[in-house]
Coordinates of C-alpha atoms in Angstrom, one line a residue:
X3 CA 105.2 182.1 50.2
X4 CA 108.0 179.4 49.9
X5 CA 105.0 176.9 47.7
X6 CA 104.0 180.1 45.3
X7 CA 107.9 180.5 44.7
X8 CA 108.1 177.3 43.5
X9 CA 105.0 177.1 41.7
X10 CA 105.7 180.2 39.7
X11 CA 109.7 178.8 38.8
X12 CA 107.4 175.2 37.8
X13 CA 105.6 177.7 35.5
X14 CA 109.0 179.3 33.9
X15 CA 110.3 175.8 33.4
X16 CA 106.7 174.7 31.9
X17 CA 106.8 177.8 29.4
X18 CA 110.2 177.6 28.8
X19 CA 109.8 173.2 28.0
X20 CA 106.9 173.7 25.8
X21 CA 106.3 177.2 24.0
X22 CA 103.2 176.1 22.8
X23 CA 101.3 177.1 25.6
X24 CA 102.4 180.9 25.2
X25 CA 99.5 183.5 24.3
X26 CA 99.6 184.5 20.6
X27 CA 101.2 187.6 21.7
X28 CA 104.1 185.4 22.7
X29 CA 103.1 185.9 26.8
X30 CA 100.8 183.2 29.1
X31 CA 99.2 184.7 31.7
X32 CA 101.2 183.6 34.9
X33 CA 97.7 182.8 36.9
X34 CA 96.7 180.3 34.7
X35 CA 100.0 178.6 33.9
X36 CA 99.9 178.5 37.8
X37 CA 96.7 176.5 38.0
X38 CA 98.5 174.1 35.1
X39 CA 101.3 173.8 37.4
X40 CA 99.1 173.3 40.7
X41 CA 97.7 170.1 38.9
X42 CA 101.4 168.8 37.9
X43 CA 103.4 166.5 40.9
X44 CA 106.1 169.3 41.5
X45 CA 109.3 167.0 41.0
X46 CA 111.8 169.2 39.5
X47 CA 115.2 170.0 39.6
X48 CA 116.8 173.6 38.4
X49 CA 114.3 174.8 35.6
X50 CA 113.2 171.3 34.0
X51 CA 110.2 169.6 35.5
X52 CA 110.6 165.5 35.9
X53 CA 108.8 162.8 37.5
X54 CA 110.0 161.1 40.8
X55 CA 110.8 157.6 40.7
X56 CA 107.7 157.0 43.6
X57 CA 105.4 158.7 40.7
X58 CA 106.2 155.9 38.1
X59 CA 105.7 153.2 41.0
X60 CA 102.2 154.8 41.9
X61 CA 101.2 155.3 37.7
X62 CA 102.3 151.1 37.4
X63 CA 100.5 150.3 40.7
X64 CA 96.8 152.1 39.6
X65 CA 97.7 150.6 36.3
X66 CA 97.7 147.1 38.0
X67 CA 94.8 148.1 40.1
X68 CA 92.7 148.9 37.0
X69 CA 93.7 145.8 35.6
X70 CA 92.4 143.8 38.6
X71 CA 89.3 145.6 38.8
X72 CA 88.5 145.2 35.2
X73 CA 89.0 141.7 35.2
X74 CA 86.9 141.3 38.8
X75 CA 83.8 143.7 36.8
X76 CA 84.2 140.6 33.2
X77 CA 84.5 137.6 35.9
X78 CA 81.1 139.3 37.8
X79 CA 79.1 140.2 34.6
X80 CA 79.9 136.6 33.6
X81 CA 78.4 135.3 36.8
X82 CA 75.7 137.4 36.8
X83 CA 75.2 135.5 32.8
X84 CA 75.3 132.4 34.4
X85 CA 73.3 133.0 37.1
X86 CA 70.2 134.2 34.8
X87 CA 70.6 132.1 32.2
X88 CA 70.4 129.1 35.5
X89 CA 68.1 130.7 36.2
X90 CA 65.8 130.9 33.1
X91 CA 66.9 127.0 32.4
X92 CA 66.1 125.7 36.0
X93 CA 63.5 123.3 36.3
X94 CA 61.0 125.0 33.6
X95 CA 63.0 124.1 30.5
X96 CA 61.9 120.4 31.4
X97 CA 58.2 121.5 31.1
X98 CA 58.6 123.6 27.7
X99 CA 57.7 120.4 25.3
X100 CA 54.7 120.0 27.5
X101 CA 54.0 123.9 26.7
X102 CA 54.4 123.1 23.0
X103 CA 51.9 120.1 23.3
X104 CA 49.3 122.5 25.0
X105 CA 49.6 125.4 22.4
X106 CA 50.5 123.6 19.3
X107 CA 53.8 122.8 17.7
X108 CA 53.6 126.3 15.4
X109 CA 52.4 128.6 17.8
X110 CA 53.8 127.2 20.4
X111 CA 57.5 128.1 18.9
X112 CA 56.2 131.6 18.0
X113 CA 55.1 131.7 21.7
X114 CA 58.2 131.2 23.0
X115 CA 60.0 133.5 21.4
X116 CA 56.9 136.0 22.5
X117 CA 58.3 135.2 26.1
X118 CA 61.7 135.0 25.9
X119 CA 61.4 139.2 23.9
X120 CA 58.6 139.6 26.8
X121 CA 61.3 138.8 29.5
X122 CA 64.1 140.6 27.6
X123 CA 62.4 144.2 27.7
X124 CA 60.4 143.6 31.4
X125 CA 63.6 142.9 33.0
X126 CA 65.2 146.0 31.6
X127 CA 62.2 147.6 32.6
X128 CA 62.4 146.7 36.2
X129 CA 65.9 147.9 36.4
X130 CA 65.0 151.3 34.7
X131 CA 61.9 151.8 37.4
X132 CA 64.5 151.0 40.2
X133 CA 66.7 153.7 38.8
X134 CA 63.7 156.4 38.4
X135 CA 62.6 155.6 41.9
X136 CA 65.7 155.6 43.3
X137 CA 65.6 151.7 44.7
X138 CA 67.3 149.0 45.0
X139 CA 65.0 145.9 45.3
X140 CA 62.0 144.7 43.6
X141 CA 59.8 145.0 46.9
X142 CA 61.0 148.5 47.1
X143 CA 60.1 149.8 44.0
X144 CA 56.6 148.6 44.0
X145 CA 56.5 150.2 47.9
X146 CA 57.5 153.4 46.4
X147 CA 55.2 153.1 43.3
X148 CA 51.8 152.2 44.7
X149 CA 52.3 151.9 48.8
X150 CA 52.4 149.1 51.5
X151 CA 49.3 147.4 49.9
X152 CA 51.4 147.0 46.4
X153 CA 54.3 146.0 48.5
X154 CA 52.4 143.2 50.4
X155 CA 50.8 141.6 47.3
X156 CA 54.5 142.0 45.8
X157 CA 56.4 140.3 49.0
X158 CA 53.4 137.4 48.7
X159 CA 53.9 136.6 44.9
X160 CA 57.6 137.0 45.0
X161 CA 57.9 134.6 47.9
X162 CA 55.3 131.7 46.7
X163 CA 57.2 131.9 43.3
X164 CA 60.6 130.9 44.0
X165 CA 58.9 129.1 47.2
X166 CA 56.8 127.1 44.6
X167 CA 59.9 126.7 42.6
X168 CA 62.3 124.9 45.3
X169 CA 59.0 122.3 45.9
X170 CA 59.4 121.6 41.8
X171 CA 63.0 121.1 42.0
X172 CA 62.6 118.5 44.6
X173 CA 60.1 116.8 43.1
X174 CA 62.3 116.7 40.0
X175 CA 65.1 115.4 42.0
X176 CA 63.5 112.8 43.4
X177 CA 62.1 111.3 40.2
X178 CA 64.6 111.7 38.3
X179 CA 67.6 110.3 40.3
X180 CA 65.4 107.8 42.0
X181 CA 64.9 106.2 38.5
X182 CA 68.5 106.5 38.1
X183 CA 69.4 104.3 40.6
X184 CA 67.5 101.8 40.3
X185 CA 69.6 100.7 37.2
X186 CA 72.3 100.0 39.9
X187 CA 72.9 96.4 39.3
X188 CA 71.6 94.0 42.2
X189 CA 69.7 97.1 43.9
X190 CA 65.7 96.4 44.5
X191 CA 63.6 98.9 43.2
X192 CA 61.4 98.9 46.2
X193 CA 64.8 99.6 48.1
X194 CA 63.8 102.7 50.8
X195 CA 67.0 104.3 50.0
X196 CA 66.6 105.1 46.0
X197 CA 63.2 106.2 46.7
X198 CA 62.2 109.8 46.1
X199 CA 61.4 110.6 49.3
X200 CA 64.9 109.5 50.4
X201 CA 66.7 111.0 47.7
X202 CA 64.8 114.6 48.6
X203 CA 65.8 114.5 51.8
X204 CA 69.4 113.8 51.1
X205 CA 70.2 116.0 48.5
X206 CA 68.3 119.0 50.6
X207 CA 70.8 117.9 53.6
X208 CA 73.8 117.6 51.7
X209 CA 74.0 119.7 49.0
X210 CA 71.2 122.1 48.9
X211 CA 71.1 123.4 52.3
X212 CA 75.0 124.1 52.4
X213 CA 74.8 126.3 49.2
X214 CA 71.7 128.0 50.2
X215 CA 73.9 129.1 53.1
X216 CA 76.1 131.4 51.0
X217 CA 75.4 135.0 51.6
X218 CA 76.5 136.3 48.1
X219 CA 74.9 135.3 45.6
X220 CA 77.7 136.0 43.2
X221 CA 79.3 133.0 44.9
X222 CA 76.9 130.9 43.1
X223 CA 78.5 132.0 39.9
X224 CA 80.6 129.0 39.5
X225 CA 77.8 126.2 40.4
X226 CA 75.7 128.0 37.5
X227 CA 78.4 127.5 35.4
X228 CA 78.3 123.6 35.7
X229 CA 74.8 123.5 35.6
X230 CA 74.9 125.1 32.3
X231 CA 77.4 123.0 30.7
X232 CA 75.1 119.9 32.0
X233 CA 72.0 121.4 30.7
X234 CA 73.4 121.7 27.2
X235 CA 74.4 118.1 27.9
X236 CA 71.1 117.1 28.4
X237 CA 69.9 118.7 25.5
X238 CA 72.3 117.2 23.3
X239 CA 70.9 114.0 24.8
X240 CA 67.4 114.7 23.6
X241 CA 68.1 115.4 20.6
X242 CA 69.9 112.3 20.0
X243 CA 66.4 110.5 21.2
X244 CA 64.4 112.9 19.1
X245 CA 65.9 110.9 16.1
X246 CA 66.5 107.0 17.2
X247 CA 63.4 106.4 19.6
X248 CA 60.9 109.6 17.8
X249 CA 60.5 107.2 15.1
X250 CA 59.2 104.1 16.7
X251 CA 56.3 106.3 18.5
X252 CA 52.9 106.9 16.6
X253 CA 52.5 110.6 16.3
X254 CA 49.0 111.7 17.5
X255 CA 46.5 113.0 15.5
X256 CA 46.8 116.5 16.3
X257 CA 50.8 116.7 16.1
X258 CA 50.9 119.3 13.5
X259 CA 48.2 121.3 14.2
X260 CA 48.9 124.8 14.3
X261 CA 46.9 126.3 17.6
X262 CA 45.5 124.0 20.6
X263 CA 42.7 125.3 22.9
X264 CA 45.2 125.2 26.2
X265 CA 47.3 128.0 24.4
X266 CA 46.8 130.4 27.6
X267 CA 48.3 127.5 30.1
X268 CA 51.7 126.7 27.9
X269 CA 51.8 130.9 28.3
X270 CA 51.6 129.8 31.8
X271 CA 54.7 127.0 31.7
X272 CA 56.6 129.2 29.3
X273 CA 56.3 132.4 31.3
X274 CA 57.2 129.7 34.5
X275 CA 60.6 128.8 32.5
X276 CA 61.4 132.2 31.5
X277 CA 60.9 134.4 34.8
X278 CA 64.0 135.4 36.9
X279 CA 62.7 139.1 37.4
X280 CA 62.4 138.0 41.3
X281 CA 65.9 137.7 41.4
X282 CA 66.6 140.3 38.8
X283 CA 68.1 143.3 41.3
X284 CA 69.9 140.5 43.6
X285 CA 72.0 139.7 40.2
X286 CA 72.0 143.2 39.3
X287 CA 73.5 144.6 42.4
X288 CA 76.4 141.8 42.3
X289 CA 77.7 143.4 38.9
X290 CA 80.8 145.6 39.2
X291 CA 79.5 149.1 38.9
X292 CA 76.0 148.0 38.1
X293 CA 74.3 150.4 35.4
X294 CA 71.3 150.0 33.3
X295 CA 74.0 149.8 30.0
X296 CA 75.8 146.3 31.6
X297 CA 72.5 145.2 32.8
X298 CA 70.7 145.4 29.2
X299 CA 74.2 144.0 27.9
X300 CA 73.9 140.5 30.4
X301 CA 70.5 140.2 29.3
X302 CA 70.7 140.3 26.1
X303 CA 73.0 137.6 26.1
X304 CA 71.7 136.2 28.8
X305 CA 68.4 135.5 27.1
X306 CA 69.7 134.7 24.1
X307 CA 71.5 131.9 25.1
X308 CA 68.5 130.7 27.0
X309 CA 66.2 130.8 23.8
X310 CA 68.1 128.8 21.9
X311 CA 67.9 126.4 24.7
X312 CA 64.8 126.7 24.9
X313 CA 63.5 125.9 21.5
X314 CA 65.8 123.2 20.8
X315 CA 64.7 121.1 23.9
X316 CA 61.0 122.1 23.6
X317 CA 61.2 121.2 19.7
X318 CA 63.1 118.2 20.1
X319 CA 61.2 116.8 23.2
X320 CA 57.9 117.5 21.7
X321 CA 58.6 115.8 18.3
X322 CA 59.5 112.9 20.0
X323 CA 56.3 111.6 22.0
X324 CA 53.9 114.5 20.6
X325 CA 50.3 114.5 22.1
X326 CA 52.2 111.9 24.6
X327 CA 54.3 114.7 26.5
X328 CA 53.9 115.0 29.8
X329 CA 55.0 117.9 32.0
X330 CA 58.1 116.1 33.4
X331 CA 59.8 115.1 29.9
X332 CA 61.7 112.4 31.6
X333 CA 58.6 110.5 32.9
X334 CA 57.9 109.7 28.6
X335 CA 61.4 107.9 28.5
X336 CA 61.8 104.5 29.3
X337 CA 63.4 103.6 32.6
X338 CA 65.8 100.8 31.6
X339 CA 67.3 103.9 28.7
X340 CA 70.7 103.9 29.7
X341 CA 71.5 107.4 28.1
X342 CA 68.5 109.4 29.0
X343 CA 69.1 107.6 33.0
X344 CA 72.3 109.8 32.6
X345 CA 70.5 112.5 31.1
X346 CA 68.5 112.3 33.8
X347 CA 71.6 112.3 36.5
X348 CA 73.1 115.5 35.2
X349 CA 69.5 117.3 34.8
X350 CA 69.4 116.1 38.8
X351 CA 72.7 117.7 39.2
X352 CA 71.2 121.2 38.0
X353 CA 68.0 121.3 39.6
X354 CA 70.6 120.7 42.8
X355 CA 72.6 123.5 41.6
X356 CA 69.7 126.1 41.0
X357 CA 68.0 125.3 43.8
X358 CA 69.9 128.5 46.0
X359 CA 69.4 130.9 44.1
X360 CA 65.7 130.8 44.9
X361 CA 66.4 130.0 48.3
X362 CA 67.9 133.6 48.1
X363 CA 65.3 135.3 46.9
X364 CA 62.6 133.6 49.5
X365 CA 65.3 134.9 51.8
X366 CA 65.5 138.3 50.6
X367 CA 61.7 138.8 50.8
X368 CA 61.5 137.8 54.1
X369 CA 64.4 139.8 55.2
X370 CA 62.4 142.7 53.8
X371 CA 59.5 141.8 55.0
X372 CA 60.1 140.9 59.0
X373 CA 63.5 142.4 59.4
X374 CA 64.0 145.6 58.1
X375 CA 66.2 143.7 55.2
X376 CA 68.9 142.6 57.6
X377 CA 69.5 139.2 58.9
X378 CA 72.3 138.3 61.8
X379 CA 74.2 135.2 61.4
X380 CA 71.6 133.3 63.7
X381 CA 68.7 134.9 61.9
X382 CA 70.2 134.0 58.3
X383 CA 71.0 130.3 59.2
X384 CA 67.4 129.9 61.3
X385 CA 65.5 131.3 58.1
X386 CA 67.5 129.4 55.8
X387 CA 66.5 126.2 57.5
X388 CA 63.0 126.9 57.8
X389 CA 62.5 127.8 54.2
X390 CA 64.4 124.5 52.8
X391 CA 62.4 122.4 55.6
X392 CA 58.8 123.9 54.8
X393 CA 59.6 123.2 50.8
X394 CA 61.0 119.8 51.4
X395 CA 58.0 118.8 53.4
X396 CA 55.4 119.9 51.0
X397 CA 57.4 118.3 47.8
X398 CA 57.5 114.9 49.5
X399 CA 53.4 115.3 49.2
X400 CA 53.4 116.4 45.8
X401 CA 54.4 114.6 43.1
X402 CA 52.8 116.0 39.4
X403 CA 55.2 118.5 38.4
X404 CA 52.9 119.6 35.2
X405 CA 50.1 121.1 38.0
X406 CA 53.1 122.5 39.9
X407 CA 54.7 124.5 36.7
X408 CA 50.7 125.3 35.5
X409 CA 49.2 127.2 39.2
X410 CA 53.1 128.7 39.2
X411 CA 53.0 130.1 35.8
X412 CA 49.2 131.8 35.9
X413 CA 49.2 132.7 39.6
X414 CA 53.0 134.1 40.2
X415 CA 55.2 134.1 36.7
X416 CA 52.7 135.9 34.5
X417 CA 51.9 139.2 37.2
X418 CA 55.9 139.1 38.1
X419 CA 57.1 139.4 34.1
X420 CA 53.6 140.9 32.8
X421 CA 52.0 143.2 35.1
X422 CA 53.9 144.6 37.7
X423 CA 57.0 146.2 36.0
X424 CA 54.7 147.5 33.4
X425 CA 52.8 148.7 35.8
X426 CA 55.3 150.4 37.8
X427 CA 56.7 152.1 35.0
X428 CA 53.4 153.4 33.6
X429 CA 53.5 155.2 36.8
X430 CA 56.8 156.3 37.6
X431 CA 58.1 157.1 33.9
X432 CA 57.2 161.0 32.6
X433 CA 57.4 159.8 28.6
X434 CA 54.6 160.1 26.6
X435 CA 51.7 157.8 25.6
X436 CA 52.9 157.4 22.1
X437 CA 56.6 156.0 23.5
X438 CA 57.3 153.2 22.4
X439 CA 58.4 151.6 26.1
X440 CA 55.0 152.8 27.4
X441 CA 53.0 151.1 24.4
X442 CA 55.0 148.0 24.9
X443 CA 54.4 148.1 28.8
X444 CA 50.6 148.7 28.1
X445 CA 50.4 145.8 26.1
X446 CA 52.0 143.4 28.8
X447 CA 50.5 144.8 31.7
X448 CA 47.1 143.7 28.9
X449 CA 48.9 140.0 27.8
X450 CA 49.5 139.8 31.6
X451 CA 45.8 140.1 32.9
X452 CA 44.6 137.3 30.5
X453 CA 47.3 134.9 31.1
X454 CA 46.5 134.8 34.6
X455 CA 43.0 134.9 34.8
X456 CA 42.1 132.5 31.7
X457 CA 45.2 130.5 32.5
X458 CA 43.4 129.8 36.1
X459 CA 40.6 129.1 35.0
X460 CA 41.7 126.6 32.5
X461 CA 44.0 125.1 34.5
X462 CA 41.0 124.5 37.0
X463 CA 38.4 123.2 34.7
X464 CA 41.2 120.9 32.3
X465 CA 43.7 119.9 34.9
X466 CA 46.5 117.7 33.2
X467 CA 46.2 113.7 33.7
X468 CA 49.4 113.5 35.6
X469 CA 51.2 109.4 35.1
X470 CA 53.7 110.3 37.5
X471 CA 55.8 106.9 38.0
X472 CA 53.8 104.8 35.6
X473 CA 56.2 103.4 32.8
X474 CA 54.9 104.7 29.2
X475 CA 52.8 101.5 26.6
X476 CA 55.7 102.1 24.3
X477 CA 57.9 101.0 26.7
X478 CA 56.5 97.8 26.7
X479 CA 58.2 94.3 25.0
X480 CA 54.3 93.3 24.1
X481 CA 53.1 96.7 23.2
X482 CA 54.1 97.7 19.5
X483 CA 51.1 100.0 19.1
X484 CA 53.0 103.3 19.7
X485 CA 55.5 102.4 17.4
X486 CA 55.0 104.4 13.8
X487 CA 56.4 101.4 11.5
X488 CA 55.5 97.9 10.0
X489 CA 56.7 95.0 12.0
X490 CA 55.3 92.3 9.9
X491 CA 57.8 93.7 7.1
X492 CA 60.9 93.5 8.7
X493 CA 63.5 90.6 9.3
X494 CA 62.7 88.8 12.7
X495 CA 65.9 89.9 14.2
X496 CA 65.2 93.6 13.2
X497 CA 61.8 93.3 14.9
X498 CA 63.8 91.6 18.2
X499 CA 65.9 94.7 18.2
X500 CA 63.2 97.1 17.7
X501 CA 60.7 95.5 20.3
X502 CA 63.3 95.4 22.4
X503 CA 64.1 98.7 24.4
X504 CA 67.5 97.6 25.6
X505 CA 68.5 99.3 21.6
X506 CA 67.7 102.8 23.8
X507 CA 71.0 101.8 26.0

């Protein structure tokens, strides 16, 4: 009795503060100025309402709070950037000159941007079937779209693919920082410890394994950061060579040609570059209040930054050796190339850094897959290990990345970007034929099937001629064949300078 009391004097005061609210017959009915009153903090002294003192703390404090909270949901959307666009520009983008040697220079740009729109709408996709199922995984949306035998074929291709992945990024590490170090003056190339196998082993132990032990992958945010900013160093450092060594090397014959026959297979290397949909809903779920509107929004961008990348270092890398590109772009320069040596430290450095992330998603599936999606401490640190040990040990066997990036692209990129979302949103979504996100999804889920069964089969019958380790003719002080110019017309001491490679330094 005492509360209604003094909600019905709140109510006089109200009326009596601001007229406004009166009826037009100059009367408010006293129920409903009672349920205005109920919703007001009930601070008031004789007839006028005010606001305690402890009311202005709390209204500062969630003001704070709101602050804090919208800074934490920018700094997590701008890991989650990071972390796909590391993702997209991991050990792929070094293979995408390759791709442009396989499919032609003009298509092979047209291509590209094919993928990169491709990846744009599939990821979006997979986050849309994810909300319409009601999951939260990538394995578990396939489960609930077409069963355990969907979810088995799923769990396989999204573990070899990141799986496949970590055994490239070694193999990248080790020839790339081996060569590096054997510049060191007074070290012996033959020295055991700059070899690649030594180098794989130590990075794994030292740097690799430790950040592949983080349980967030949010926490990786920071690393993906630096491995951007090296990655744009590296391209500015192929550029640079596109215009002072490009030059001096004889383009082949079919450098300008518009379509190759090995067009399917670059799809293959591209689509290898481009895919981060297995790690798509680990990214997602680290937003701040992850919706479909800020996950479209960090793709966007995400993939946008990565195209232009992309094209820049496939374009640039491509017009500098041509019909010589090899799938590793840093086994066409010259080892003794002091610049591209430290091109090729920082692009070491990323791989390093890129490496967890899909350690986290071979993880993830196996979590899934053998333990109901929960790992202890014990269980997280004994799977970790194995994982890292398993791809170590097969990368120190391997060493032609271009067969590693062409069986990855056909046999696990292409169904994880092409077919499956498509697929599982043909299914789950209750649109019509004729909208355009089902016509779109029909035609990858189509794209998707050829990739990877021509891509196989070409990939089988014209494997690439790998020169893994083998320095390039034009690299050569008695070798001029390679180079595009007239040495009998210049001065002697221009010829010394061009013959010689220390000019590259």
């Amino acid at each position: 009795m005492g509360d209604w009391l003094q909600k019905e004097a709140a109510a006089g005061a109200l009326a009596e503060a601001d007229p406004g609210i009166l009826a037009s017959d100059g009367y408010a009915s006293l129920s409903s100025m009672m349920n205005m009153v109920t919703s007001l903090p009930m601070g008031y002294q004789g007839q006028r309402l005010c606001s305690s003192p402890k009311r202005d703390f709390d209204d500062k404090e969630a003001l704070v709070s709101e602050h804090k909270l919208k800074e934490k949901g920018n700094f997590r959307q701008s890991s989650a950037i990071f972390n796909v666009v590391n993702s997209i520009t991991g050990s792929g983008i070094i293979g995408l000159p390759y791709s442009i040697n396989q499919a032609g220079l003009p298509l092979g740009i047209l291509l590209l941007f094919w993928v990169a729109y491709v990846t744009d709408f599939s990821l979006i996709l997979l986050i849309k079937g994810g909300v319409l199922s009601g999951t939260h995984s990538y394995q578990a949306l396939v489960h609930k779209t077409f069963g355990f035998p969907g979810y088995l074929l799923l769990s396989l291709l999204q573990f070899l693919y990141p799986f496949i992945a970590m055994i490239s990024y070694n193999i990248i590490t080790g020839d790339t920082l081996s060569k590096v170090f054997q510049r060191i003056p007074g070290v012996d190339p033959g020295n055991f410890f700059i070899g690649r196998h030594f180098i794989i082993g130590l990075s794994t132990v030292a740097f690799s394994l430790p950040l592949s032990l983080f349980r967030d992958i949010a926490k990786l945010g920071k690393a993906s950061l630096i491995s951007a900013v090296l990655t744009a160093m590296i391209l500015i450092f192929v550029i640079i060579r596109a215009f002072t060594l490009g030059p001096y090397i004889t383009r082949t014959e079919d450098a300008w040609v518009f379509a190759k026959p090995n067009t399917v297979q670059a799809v293959g290397v591209m689509s290898f570059a481009f895919i981060c949909h297995h790690n798509s809903f680990l990214i997602y779920g680290s937003l701040e209040e992850p919706t479909v509107v800020k996950w479209s929004r960090v793709i966007h961008i995400s993939v946008v930054i990565s195209i232009f990348i992309s094209v820049l270092f496939a374009t640039s890398g491509y017009l500098t050796f041509t019909g010589h590109t090899q799938g590793d772009l840093f086994e066409n320069y010259c080892r003794n190339d002091s610049l591209i040596n430290f091109g090729r430290f920082c692009y070491g450095i990323t791989v390093i850094l890129t490496y967890p992330i899909e350690c986290f998603v071979t993880r993830e599936v196996i979590a899934n897959v053998f333990f109901g999606g929960n790992l202890s401490k014990i269980s997280h640190v004994i799977v970790t290990t194995v994982i890292i040990t398993m791809a170590t040990l097969v990368s120190l066997m391997v060493d032609c990345l271009g067969i590693v990036l062409e069986f990855n692209g056909v046999l696990c990129a292409a169904p994880l970007i092409f077919i499956i979302p498509s697929a599982c949103y043909l299914k789950l979504s209750e649109e019509r034929w004729i909208h355009p996100d089902k016509i779109m999804s029909s035609v990858m889920l189509l794209n998707g099937v050829v990739v990877m069964v021509v891509g196989f089969v070409m990939t089988i019958l014209y494997p690439q001629d790998c020169s893994h380790g083998q320095e390039m003719a034009y690299c050569s002080f008695t070798n001029a064949s390679f180079f595009n110019i007239s040495f009998s017309s210049l001065d002697p001491t221009i010829q010394s300078s061009v013959l010689n490679i220390s000019t590259f330094q």
